[in-house]
Coordinates of C-alpha atoms in Angstrom, one line a residue:
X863 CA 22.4 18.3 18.0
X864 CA 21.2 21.2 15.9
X865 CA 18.8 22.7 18.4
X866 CA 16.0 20.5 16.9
X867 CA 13.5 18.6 19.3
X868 CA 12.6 15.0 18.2
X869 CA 10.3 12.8 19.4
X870 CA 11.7 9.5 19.6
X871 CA 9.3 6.4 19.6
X872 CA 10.2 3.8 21.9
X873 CA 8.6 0.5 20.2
X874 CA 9.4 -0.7 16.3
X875 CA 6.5 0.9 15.1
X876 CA 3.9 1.3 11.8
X877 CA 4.8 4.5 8.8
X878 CA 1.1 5.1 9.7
X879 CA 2.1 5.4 13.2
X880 CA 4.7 7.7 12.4
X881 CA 2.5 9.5 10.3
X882 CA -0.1 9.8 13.1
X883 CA 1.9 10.9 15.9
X884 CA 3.1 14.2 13.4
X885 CA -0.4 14.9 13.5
X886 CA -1.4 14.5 17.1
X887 CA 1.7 15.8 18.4
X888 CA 1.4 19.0 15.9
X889 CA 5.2 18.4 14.4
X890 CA 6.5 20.0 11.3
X891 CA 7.7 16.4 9.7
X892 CA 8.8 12.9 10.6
X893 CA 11.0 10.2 9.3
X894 CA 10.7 7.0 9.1
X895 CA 13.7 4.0 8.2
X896 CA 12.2 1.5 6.4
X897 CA 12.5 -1.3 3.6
X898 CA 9.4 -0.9 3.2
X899 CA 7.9 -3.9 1.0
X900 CA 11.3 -4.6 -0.7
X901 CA 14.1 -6.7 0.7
X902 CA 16.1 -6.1 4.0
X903 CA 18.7 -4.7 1.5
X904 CA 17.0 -1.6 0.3
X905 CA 16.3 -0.5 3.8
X906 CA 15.6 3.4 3.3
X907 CA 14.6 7.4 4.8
X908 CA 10.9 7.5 4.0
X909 CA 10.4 11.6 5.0
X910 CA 6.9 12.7 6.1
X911 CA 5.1 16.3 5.8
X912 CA 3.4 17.9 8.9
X913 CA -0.5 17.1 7.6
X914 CA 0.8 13.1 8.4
X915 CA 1.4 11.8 4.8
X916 CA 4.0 11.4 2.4
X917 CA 6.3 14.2 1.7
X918 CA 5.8 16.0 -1.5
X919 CA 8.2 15.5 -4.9
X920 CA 9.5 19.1 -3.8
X921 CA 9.8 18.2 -0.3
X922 CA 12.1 16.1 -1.1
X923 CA 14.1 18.0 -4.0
X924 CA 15.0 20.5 -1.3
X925 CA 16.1 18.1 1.1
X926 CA 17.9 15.7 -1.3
X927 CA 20.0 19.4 -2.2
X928 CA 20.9 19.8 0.9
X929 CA 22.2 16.1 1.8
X930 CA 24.3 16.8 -1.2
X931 CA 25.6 20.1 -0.2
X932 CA 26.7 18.6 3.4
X933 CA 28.1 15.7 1.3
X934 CA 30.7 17.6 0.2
X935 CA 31.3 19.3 2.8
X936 CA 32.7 16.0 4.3
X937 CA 29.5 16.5 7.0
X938 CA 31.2 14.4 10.0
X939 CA 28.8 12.9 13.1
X940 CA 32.0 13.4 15.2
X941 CA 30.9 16.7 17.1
X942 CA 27.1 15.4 17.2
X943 CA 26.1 14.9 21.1
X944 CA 25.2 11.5 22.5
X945 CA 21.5 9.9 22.9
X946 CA 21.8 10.6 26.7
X947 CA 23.2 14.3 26.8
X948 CA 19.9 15.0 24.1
X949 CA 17.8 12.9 26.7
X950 CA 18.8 15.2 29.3
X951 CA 18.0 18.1 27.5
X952 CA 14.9 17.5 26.0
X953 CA 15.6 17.7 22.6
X954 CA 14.8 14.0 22.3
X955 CA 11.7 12.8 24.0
X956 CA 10.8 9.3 24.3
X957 CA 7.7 8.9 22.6
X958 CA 5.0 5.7 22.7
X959 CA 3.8 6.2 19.2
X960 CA 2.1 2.3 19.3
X961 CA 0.1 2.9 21.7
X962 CA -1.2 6.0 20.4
X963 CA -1.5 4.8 17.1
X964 CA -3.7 1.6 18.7
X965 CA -6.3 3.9 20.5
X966 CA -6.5 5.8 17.4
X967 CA -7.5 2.8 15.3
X968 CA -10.0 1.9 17.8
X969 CA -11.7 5.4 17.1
X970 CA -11.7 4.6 13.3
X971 CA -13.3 1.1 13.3
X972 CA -15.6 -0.7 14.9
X973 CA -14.1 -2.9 16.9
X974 CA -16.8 -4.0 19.0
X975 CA -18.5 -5.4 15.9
X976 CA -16.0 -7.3 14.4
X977 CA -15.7 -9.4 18.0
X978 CA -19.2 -9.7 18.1
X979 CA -19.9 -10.5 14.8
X980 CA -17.8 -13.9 15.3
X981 CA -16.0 -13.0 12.5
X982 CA -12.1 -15.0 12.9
X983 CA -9.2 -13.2 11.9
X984 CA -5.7 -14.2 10.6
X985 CA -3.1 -11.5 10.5
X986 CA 0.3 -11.8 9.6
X987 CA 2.6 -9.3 9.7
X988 CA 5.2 -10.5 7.5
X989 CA 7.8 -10.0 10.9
X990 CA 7.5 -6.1 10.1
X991 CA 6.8 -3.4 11.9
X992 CA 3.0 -4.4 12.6
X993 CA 4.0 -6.5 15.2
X994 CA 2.5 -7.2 18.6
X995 CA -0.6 -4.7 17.6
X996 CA -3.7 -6.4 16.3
X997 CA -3.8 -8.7 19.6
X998 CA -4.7 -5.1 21.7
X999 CA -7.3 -4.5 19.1
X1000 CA -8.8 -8.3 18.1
X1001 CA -7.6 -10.4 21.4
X1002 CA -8.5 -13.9 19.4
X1003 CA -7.1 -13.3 16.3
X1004 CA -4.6 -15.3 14.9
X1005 CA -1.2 -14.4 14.1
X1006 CA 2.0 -15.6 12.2
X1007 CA 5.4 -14.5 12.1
X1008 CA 4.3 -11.7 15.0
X1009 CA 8.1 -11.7 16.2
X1010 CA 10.9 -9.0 15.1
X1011 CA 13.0 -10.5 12.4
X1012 CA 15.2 -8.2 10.2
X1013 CA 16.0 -10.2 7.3
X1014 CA 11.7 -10.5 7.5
X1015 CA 12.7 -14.7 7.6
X1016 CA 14.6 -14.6 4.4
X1017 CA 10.8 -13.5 2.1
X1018 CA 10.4 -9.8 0.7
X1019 CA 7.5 -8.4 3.1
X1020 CA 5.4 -7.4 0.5
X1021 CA 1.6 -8.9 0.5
X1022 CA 1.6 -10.8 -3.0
X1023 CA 0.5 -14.4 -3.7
X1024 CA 4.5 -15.8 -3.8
X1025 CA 5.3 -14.4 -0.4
X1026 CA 2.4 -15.8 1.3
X1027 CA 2.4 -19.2 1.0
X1028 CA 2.5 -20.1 4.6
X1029 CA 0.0 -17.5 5.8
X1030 CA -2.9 -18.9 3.2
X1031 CA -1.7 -22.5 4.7
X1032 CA -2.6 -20.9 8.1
X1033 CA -5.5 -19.5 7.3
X1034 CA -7.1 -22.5 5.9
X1035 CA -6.0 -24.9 8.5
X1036 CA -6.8 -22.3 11.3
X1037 CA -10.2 -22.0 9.9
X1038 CA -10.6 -18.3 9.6
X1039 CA -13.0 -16.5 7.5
X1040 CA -10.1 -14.0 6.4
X1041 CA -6.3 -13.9 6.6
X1042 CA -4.9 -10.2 7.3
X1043 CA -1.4 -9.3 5.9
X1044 CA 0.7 -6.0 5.7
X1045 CA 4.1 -5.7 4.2
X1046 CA 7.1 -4.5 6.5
X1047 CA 6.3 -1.2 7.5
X1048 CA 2.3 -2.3 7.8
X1049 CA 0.8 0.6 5.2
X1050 CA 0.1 -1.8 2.4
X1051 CA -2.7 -4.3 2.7
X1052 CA -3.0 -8.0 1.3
X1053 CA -5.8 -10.5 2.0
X1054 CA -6.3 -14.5 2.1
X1055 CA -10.6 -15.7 1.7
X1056 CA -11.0 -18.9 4.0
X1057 CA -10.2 -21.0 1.2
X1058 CA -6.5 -19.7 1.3
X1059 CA -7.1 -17.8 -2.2
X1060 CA -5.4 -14.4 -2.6
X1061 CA -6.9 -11.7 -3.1
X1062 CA -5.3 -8.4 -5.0
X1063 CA -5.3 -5.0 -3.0
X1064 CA -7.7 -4.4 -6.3
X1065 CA -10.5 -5.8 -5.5
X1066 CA -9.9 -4.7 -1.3
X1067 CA -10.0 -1.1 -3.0
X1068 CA -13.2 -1.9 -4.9
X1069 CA -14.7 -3.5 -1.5
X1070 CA -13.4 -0.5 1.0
X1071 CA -14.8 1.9 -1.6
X1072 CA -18.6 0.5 -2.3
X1073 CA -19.0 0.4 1.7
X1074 CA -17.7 3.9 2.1
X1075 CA -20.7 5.0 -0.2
X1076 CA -23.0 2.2 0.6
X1077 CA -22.8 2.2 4.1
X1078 CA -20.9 5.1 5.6
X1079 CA -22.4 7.5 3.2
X1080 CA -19.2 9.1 2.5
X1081 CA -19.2 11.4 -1.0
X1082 CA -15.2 12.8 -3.1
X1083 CA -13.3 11.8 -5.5
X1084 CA -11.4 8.8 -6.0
X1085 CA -7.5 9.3 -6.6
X1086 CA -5.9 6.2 -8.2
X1087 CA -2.1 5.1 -10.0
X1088 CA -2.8 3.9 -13.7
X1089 CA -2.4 0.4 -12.3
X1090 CA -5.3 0.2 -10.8
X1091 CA -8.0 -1.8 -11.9
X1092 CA -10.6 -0.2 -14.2
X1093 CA -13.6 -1.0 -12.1
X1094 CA -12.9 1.5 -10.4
X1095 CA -14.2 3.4 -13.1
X1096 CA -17.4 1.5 -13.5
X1097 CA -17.7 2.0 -9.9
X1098 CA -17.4 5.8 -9.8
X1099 CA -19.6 6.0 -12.9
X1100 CA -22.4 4.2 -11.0
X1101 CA -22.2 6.3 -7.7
X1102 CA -21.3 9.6 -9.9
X1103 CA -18.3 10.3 -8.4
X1104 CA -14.6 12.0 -10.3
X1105 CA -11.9 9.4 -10.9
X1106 CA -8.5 11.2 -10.8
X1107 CA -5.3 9.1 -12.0
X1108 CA -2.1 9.6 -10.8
X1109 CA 1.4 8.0 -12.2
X1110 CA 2.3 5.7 -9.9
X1111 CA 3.8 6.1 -6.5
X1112 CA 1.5 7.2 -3.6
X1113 CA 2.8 10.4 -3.4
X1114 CA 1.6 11.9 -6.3
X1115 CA -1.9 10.5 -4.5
X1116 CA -1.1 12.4 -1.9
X1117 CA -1.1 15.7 -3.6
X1118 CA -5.0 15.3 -4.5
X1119 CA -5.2 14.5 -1.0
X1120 CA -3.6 17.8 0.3
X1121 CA -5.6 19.8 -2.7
X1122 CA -8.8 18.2 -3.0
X1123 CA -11.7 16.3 -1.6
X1124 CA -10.6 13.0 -2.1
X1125 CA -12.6 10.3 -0.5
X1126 CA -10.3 7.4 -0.8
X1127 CA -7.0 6.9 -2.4
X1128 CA -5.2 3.8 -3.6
X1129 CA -2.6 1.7 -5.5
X1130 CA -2.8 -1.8 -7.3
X1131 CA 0.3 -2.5 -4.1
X1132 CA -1.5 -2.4 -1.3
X1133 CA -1.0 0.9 -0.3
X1134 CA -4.6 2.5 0.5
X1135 CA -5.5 6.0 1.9
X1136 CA -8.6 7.1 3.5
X1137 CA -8.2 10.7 4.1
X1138 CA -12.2 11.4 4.6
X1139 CA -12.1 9.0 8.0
X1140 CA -8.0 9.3 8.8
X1141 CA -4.7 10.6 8.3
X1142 CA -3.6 11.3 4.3
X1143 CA -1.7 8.2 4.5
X1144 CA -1.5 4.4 4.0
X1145 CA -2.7 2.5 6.3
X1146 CA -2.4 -1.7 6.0
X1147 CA -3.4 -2.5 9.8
X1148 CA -7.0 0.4 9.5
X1149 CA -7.5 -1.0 5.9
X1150 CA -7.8 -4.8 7.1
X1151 CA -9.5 -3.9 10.2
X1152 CA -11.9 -2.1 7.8
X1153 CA -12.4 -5.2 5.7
X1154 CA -12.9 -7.6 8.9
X1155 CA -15.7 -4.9 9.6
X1156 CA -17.4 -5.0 6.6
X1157 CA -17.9 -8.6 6.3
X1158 CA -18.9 -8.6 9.8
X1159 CA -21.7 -5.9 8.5
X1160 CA -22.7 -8.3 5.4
X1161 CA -22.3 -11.4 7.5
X1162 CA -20.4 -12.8 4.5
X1163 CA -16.7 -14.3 3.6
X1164 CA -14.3 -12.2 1.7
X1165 CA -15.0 -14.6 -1.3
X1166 CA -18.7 -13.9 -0.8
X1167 CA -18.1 -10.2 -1.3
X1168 CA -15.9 -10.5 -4.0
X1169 CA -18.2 -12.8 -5.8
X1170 CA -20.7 -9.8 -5.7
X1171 CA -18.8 -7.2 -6.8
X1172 CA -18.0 -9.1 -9.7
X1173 CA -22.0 -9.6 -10.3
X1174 CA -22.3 -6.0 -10.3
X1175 CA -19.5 -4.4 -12.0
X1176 CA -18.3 -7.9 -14.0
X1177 CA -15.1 -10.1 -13.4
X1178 CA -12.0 -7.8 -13.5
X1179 CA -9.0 -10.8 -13.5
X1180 CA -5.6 -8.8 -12.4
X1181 CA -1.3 -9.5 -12.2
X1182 CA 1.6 -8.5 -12.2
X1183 CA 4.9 -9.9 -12.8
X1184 CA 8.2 -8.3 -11.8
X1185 CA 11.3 -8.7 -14.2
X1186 CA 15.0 -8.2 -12.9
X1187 CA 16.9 -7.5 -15.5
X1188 CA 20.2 -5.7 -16.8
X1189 CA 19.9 -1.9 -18.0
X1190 CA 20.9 -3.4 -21.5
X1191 CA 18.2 -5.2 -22.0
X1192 CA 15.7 -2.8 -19.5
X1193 CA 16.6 -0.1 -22.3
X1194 CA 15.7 -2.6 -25.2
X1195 CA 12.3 -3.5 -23.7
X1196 CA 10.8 0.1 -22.9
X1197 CA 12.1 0.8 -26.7
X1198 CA 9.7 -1.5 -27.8
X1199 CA 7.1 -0.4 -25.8
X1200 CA 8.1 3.3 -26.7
X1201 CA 7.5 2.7 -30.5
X1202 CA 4.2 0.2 -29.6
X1203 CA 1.9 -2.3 -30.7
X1204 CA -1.3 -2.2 -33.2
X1205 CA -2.0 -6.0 -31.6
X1206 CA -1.2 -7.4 -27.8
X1207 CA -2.2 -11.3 -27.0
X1208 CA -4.5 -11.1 -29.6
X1209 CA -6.6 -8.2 -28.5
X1210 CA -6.2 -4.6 -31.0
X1211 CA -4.7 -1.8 -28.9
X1212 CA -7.2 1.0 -28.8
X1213 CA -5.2 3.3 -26.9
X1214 CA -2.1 4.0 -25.0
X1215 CA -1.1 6.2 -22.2
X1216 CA 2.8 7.7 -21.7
X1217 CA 2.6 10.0 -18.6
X1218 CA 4.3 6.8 -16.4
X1219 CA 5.7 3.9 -18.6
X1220 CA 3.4 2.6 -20.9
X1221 CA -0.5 1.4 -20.5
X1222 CA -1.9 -0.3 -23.5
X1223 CA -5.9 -0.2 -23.3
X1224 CA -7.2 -3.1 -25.6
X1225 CA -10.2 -4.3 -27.1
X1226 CA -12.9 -5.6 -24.3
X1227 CA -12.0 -3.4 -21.3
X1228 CA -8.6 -5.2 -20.9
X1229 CA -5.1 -3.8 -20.5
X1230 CA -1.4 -3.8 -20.4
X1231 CA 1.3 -1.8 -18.5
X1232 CA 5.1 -1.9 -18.6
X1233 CA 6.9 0.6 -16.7
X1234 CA 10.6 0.4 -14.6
X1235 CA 10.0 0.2 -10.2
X1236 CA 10.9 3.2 -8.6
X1237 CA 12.8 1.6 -6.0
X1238 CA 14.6 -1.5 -7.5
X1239 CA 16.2 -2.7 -10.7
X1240 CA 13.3 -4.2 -12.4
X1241 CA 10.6 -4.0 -15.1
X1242 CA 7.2 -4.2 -13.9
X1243 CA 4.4 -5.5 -16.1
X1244 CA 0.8 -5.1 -15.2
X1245 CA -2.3 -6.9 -16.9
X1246 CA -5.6 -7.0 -16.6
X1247 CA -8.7 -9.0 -18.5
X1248 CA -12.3 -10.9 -17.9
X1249 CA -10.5 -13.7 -17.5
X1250 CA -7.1 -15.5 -15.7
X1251 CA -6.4 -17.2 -19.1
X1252 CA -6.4 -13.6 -20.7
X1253 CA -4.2 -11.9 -18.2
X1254 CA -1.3 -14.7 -18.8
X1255 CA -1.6 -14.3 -22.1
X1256 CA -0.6 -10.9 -21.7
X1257 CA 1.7 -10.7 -19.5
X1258 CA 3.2 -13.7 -21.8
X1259 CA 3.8 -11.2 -24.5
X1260 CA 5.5 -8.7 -21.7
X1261 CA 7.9 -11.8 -21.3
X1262 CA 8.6 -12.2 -24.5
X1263 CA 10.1 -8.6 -25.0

């Protein structure tokens, strides 16, 4: 109604599909209504920049002054034009934005191999918006919960070990060699090994980046959150590449990717960017499809190449837990953590880092994080050790706060 022509897309589809058609279609922005990976409830205005990623933090400052200026103006959507009248004027344009998006991925990764590999494929889409796609891309695959469902069948769509109980069920009665799952707008990746074991966006992070180098010969700098897992490091230390970390949020990922040669980009989420092959943008579906190709390329399980990255760069054992709480008692525990520890599960803290919360480094390359979500009324606390027995321990003492 503003003079403003908006392409409209005419399925439920991806943020990365969004994302894409900015790009291909040359737009100055897009806007995508999403829950993202929390609950139905918290259903949101994710706003994206032309280049196809995440808006920038003053992107959004502008915007957000502007919603409150018309705010009190008492802004009305009385006077606003209907869908039709904009139809007919072509200031809304119906826009297949799947579709495009599905050709695209078929560009990006090698499709043909993964069939003819024999690889078998799980996905499940959590009943978000990657719906009805991966069967025009990997006819056989398998797939659960591939039908639209707001309330995402009662389960927060976000890929973690508690939300995919059923799926790893699926996956090892199916007998496929890896499960597939993105949260409810499809740009954050999860993934079950064919014995229905779970395996943190970590370690799919470590995997996507070693065959980017390995195999694809790609060369940049890695841009990660502070969660992330600290073979990363040993990683980048080995194939003498720059680690830049970011607080965490994706956007701030995003910025490197704008102003820098960034190879890949990631969070301990999910959420995974490959600006040196695609769009500066998550992408769960063209992560997992990624995955599926390289152990199609190795001719081994998800398990398998886990199993050798840990022979390589040693066993990095990863959670997280996530604490609702009261303010009250959200203001007593980052106190706490404000005026630190000299000692945390038994390990002596070497080191701590303030720029997002707070990470404790400890003795024998472990660590623990405790910062608020940026999205919902919790406390999140982050571990990680050589060992599971380590990592509870930790995240035990995070409890105990």
């Amino acid at each position: 109604s503003h003079k403003i022509k908006v392409y409209l897309a005419t399925t439920i589809v991806a943020t990365p599909a969004t994302s894409l058609a900015i790009v291909k279609k040359k737009l100055a922005g897009g806007v995508m209504i999403t829950a993202s990976h929390n609950p139905a409830k918290y259903n949101g205005y994710k706003i994206k920049g032309w280049y196809g990623g995440a808006a920038l933090p003053e992107a959004i400052k502008v915007i957000e002054e502007h919603c409150t200026n018309l705010e009190k103006k008492n802004f009305s959507s009385k006077n606003l034009a209907s869908l039709d009248e904009l139809k007919k004027k072509k200031l809304i344009i119906d826009l297949d934005a799947k579709t495009m998006y599905i050709n695209e991925l078929k560009k990006l990764v090698n499709v043909k191999g993964i069939i003819q590999s024999g690889i078998e494929i799980a996905y499940d889409p959590m009943y978000g918006s990657g719906i009805e796609t991966l069967e025009h891309l990997i006819p056989d695959a398998g797939i659960l919960h591939n039908v639209w469902n707001p309330g995402f069948g009662g389960t927060p769509p976000e890929p973690l070990p508690q939300n995919t109980k059923e799926f790893s069920d699926f996956v090892v009665q199916g007998k496929f060699d890896i499960g597939l799952v993105t949260d409810g707008d499809a740009d954050r990746i999860g993934a079950i090994d064919e014995t229905g074991r779970f395996f943190s966006s970590q370690m799919i992070l470590c995997l996507l980046l070693k065959y980017l180098v390995e195999v694809r010969k790609k060369k940049g700098d890695v841009a990660v959150s502070l969660s992330v897992t600290s073979m990363i490091d040993k990683m980048c230390s080995r194939y003498r590449l720059n680690v830049i970390r970011t607080p965490v949020g994706f956007k701030y990922i995003t910025e490197h990717m704008l102003n820098g040669n960034i190879l890949i980009g990631g969070e301990e989420s999910g959420g995974i960017g490959i600006p040196s092959l695609h769009i500066p943008e998550r992408d769960g579906l063209f992560n997992g499809l990624l995955l599926a190709e390289i152990c199609g390329h190795y001719r081994k399980s998800l398990g398998e190449l886990v199993a050798d990255l840990e022979k390589q760069f040693g066993a990095h054992k990863y959670d997280r837990f996530d604490f609702h709480t009261t303010d009250a008692r959200k203001k007593t525990v980052l106190a706490k953590a404000k005026k630190g520890f000299s000692n945390i599960g038994g390990l002596k803290v070497l080191a701590t880092v303030t720029n997002d919360g707070y990470k404790y480094h400890l003795e024998g390359g472990a660590w623990l994080m405790i910062r608020t979500s940026g999205t919902e009324p919790l406390l999140r606390y982050y571990a990680e050790a050589t060992s599971d027995a380590t990592v509870r321990k930790l995240i035990d003492f995070a409890k105990k706060l």
